[in-house]
mmCIF file of C-alpha atoms in Angstrom:
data_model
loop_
_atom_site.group_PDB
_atom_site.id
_atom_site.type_symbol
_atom_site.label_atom_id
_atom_site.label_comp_id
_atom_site.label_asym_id
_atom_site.label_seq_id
_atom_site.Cartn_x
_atom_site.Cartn_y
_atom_site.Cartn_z
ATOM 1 C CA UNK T 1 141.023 100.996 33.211
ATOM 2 C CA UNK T 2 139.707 102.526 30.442
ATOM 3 C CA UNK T 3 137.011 105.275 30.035
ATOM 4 C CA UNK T 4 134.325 106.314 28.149
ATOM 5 C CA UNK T 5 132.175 109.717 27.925
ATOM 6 C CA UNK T 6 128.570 109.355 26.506
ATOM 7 C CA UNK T 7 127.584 112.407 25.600
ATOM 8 C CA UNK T 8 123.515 113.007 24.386
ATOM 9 C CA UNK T 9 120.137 114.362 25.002
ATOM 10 C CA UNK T 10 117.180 113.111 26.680
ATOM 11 C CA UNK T 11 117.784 109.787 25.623
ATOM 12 C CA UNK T 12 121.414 109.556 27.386
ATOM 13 C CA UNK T 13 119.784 110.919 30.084
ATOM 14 C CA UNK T 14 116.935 108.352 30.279
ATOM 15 C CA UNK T 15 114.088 110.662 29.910
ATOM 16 C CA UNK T 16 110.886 108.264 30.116
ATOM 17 C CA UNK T 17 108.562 108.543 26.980
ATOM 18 C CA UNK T 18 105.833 110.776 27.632
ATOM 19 C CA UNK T 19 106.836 112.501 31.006
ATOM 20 C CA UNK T 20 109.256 114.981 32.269
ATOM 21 C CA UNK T 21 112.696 115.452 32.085
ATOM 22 C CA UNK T 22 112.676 114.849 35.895
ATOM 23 C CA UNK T 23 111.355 111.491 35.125
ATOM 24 C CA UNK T 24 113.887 109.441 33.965
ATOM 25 C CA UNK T 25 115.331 105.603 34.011
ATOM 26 C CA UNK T 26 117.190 104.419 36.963
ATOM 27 C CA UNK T 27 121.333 104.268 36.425
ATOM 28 C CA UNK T 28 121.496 100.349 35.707
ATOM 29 C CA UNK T 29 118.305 101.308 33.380
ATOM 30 C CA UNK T 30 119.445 103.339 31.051
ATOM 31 C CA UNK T 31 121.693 102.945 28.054
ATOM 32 C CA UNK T 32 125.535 103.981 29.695
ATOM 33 C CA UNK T 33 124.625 101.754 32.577
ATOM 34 C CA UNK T 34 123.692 98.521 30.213
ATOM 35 C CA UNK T 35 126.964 99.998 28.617
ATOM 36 C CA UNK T 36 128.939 99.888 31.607
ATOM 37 C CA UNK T 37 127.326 96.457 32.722
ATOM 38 C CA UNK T 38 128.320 94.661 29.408
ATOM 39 C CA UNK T 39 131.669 95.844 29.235
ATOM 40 C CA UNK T 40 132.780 95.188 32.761
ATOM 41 C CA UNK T 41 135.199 96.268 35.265
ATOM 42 C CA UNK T 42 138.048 97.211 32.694
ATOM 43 C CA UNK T 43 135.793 99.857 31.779
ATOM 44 C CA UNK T 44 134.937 103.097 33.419
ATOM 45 C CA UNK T 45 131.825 104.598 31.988
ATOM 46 C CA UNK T 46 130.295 108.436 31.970
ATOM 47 C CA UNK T 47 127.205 109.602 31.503
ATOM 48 C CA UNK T 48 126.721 113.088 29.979
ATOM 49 C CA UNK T 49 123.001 113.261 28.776
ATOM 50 C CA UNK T 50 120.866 116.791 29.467
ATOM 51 C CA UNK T 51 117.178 116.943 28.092
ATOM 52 C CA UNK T 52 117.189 119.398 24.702
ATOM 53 C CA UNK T 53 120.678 119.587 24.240
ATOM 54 C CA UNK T 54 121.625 120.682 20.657
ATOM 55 C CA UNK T 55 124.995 119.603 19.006
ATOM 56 C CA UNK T 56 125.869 123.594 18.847
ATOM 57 C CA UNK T 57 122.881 125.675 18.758
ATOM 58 C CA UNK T 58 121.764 128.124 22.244
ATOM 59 C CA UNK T 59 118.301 127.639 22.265
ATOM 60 C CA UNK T 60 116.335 130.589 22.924
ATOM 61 C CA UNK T 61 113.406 128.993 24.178
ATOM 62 C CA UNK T 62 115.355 126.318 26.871
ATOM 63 C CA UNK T 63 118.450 128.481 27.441
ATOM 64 C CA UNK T 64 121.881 128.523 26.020
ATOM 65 C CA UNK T 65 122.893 126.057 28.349
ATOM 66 C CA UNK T 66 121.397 123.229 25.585
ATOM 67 C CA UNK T 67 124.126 123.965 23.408
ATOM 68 C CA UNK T 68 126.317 121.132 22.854
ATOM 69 C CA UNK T 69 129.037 122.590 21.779
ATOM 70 C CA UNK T 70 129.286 125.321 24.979
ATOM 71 C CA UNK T 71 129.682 122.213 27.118
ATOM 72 C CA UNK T 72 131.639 119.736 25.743
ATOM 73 C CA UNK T 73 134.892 121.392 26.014
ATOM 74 C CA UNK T 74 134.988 121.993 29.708
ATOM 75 C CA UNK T 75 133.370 118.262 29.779
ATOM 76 C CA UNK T 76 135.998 116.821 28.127
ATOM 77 C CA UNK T 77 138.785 118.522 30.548
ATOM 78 C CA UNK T 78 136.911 117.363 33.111
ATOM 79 C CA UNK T 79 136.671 113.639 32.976
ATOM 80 C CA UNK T 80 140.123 113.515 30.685
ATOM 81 C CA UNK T 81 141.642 111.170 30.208
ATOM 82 C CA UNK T 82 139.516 109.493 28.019
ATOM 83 C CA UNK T 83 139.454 106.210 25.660
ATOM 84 C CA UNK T 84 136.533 106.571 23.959
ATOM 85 C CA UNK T 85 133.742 109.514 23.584
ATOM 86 C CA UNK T 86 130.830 108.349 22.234
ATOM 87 C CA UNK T 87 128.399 111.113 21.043
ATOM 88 C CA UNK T 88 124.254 111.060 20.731
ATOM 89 C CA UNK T 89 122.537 113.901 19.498
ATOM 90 C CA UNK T 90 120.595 115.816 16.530
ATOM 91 C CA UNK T 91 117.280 115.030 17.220
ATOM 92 C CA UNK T 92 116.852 118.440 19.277
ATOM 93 C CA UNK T 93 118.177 120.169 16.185
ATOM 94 C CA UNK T 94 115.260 119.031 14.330
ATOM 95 C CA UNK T 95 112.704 121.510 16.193
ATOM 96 C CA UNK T 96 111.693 124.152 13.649
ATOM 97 C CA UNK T 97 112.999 126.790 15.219
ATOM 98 C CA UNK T 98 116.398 125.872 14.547
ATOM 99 C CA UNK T 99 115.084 124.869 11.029
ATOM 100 C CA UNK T 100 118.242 122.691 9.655
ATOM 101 C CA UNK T 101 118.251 119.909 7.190
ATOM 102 C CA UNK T 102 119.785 116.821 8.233
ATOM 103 C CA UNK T 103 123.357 117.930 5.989
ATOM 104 C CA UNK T 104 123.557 120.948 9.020
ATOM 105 C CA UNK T 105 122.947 118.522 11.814
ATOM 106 C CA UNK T 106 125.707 116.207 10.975
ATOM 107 C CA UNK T 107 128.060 119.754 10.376
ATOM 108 C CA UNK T 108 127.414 120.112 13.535
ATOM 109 C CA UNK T 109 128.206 117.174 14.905
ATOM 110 C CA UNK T 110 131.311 117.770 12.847
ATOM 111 C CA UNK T 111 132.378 120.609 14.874
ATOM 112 C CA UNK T 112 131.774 118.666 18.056
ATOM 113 C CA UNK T 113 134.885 116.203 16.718
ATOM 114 C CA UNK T 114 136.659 119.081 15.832
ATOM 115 C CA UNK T 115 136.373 120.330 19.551
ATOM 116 C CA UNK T 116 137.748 116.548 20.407
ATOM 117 C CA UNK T 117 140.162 116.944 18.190
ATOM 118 C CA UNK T 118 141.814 119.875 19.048
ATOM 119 C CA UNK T 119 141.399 119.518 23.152
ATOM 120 C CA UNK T 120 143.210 115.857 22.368
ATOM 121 C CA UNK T 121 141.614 114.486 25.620
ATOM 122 C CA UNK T 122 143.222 111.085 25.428
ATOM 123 C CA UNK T 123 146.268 109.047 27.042
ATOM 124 C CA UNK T 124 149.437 111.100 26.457
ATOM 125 C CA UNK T 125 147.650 113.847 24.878
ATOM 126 C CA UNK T 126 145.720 111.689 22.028
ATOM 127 C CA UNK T 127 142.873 112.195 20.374
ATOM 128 C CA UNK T 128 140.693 109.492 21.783
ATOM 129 C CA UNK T 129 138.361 107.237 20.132
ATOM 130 C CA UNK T 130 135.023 108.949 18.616
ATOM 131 C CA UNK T 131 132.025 107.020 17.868
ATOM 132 C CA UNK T 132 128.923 108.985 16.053
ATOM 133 C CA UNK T 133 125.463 107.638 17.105
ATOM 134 C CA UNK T 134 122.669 108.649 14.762
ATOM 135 C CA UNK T 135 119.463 108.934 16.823
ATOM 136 C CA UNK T 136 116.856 106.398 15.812
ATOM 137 C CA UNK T 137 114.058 108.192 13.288
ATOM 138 C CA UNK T 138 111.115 109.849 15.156
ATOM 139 C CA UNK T 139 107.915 108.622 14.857
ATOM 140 C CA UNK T 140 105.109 110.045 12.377
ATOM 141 C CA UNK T 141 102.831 111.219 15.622
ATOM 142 C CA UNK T 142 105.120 113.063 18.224
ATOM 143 C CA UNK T 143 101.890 114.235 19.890
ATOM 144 C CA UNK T 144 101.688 117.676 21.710
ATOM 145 C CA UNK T 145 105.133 118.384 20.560
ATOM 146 C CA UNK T 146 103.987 118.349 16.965
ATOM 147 C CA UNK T 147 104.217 121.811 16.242
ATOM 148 C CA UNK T 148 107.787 122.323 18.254
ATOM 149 C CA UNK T 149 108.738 119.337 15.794
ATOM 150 C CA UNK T 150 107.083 120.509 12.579
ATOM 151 C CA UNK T 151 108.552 118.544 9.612
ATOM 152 C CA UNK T 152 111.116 116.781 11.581
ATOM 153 C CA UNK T 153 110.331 112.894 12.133
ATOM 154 C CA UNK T 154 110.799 113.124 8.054
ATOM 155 C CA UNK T 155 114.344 114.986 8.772
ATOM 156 C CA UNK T 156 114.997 112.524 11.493
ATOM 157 C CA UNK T 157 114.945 108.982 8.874
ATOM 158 C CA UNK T 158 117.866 110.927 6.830
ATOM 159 C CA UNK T 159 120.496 111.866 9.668
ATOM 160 C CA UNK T 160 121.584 107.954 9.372
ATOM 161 C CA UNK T 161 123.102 108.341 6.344
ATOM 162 C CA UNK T 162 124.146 111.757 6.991
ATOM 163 C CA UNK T 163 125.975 110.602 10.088
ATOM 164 C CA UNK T 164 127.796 107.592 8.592
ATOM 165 C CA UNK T 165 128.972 109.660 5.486
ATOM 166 C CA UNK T 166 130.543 112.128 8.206
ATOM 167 C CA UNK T 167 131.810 109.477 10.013
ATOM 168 C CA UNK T 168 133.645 107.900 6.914
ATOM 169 C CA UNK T 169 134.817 111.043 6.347
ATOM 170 C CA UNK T 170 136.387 111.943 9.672
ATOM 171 C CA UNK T 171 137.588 108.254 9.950
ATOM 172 C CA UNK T 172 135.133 107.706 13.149
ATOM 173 C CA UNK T 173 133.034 104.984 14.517
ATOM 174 C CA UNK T 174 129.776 104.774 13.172
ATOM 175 C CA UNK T 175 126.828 103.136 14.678
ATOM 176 C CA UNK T 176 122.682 103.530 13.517
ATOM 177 C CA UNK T 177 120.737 103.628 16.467
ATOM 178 C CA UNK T 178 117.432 102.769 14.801
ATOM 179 C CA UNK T 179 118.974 99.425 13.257
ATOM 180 C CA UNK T 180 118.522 97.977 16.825
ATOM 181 C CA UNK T 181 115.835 100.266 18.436
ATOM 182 C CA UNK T 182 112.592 102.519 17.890
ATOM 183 C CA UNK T 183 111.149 105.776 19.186
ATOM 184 C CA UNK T 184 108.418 104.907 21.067
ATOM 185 C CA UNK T 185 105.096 105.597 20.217
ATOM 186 C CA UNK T 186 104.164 107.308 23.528
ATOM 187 C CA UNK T 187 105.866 110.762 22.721
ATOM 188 C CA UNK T 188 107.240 109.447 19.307
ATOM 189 C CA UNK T 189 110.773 110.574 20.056
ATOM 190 C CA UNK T 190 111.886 108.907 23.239
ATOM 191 C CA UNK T 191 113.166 105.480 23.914
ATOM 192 C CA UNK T 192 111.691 103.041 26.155
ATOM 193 C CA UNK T 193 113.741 101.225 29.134
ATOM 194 C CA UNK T 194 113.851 98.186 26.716
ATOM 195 C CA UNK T 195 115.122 100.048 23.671
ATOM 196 C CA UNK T 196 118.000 101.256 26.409
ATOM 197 C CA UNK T 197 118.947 97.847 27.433
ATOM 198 C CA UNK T 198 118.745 96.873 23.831
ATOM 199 C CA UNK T 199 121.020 99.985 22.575
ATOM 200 C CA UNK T 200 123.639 99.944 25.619
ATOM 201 C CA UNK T 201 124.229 95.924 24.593
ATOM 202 C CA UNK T 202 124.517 96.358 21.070
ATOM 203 C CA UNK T 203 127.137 99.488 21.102
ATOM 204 C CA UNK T 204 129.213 97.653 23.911
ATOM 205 C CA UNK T 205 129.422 95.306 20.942
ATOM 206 C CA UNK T 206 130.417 98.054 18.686
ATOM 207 C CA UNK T 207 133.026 99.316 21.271
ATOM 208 C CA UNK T 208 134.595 95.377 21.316
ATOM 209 C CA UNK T 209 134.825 95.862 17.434
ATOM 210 C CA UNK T 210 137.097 98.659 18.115
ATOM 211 C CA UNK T 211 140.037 95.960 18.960
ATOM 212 C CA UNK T 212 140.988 96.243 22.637
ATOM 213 C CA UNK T 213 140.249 94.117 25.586
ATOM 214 C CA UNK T 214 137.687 94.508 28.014
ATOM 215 C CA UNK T 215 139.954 93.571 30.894
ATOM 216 C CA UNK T 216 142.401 96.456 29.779
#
């Protein structure tokens, strides 16, 4: 059996547009779970997805604990070994108090491979299989979050690009979120439980791509 660690923000976590982080998409709902459907038995899927977590920025408002970067390393011992990780995030580095442009985001996504790297969390002490997941862009109208996200939906249509040129790079997986999905429109930065099932089919195509059998 092989395994995979999804590792993101609200939108790993299922987060429903518009409400709480408490409020969220049921298991089968949300993205991993379509993941884990599609790709079958062979395949033993985690979910890693906490509301406002930054690739590697504490957060002074929400707590340190948002910091991707704190996490992931113990995560990664954790639930080693591992096949594949497949990693969500830089939307929460677009509030304005972080103030980054889209190039920092991606460096810090960057470090988050390095981490993988280095730990070498796959079979026989590998480095296992990274796939980058640029967000899909933000809406114009994030509603009463507008200030927190101050300049940011405009930062958001750029980290695409930024992503896959990091990706290239690094020689990882690369897959664009908002070519199959959209934010939607009731918080402007949330997906909706049909963007999930859309996303989780689409990158359990991408993971096929990669070359090895689902039965493996």
């Amino acid at each position: 059996m092989r395994s995979v660690l999804c590792y993101g923000d609200s939108n790993t976590h299922g987060q429903m547009p518009g409400k709480g982080p408490l409020q969220r998409y049921g298991p089968d709902e949300r993205w991993p779970g379509i993941l884990r459907a599609q790709l079958g038995a062979g395949w033993y899927v985690i979910e890693e997805g906490l509301s406002g977590r930054t690739t590697v920025h504490d957060d002074p408002i929400e707590g340190a604990h948002k910091n991707g970067r704190t996490y992931l390393r113990p995560c990664l011992q954790s639930h080693a070994t591992l096949d594949l990780v497949i990693i969500m995030l830089g939307t929460n580095d677009l509030k304005i108090r972080f103030n980054k442009p889209p190039s920092e985001v991606a460096m810090g996504i960057g470090c988050l491979v390095y981490d993988i790297k280095e730990l070498a969390p796959g079979p026989g002490g590998t480095t296992p299989e990274i796939m980058i997941v640029a967000p899909p862009p933000m809406q114009d109208d994030v509603k009463e979050w507008k200030s927190i996200f101050a300049g940011a939906p405009e930062k958001s249509r750029l980290l695409a690009l930024e992503f896959e040129v990091l990706a290239d790079s690094l020689e990882l997986h690369f897959f664009d979120a908002g070519s199959v999905v959209s934010c939607s429109e009731a918080d402007g930065f949330h997906i909706d439980v049909e963007a999930h099932r859309l996303l989780g089919t689409a990158l359990a195509r991408a993971v096929d791509a990669i070359g090895w059998s689902r039965s493996t």
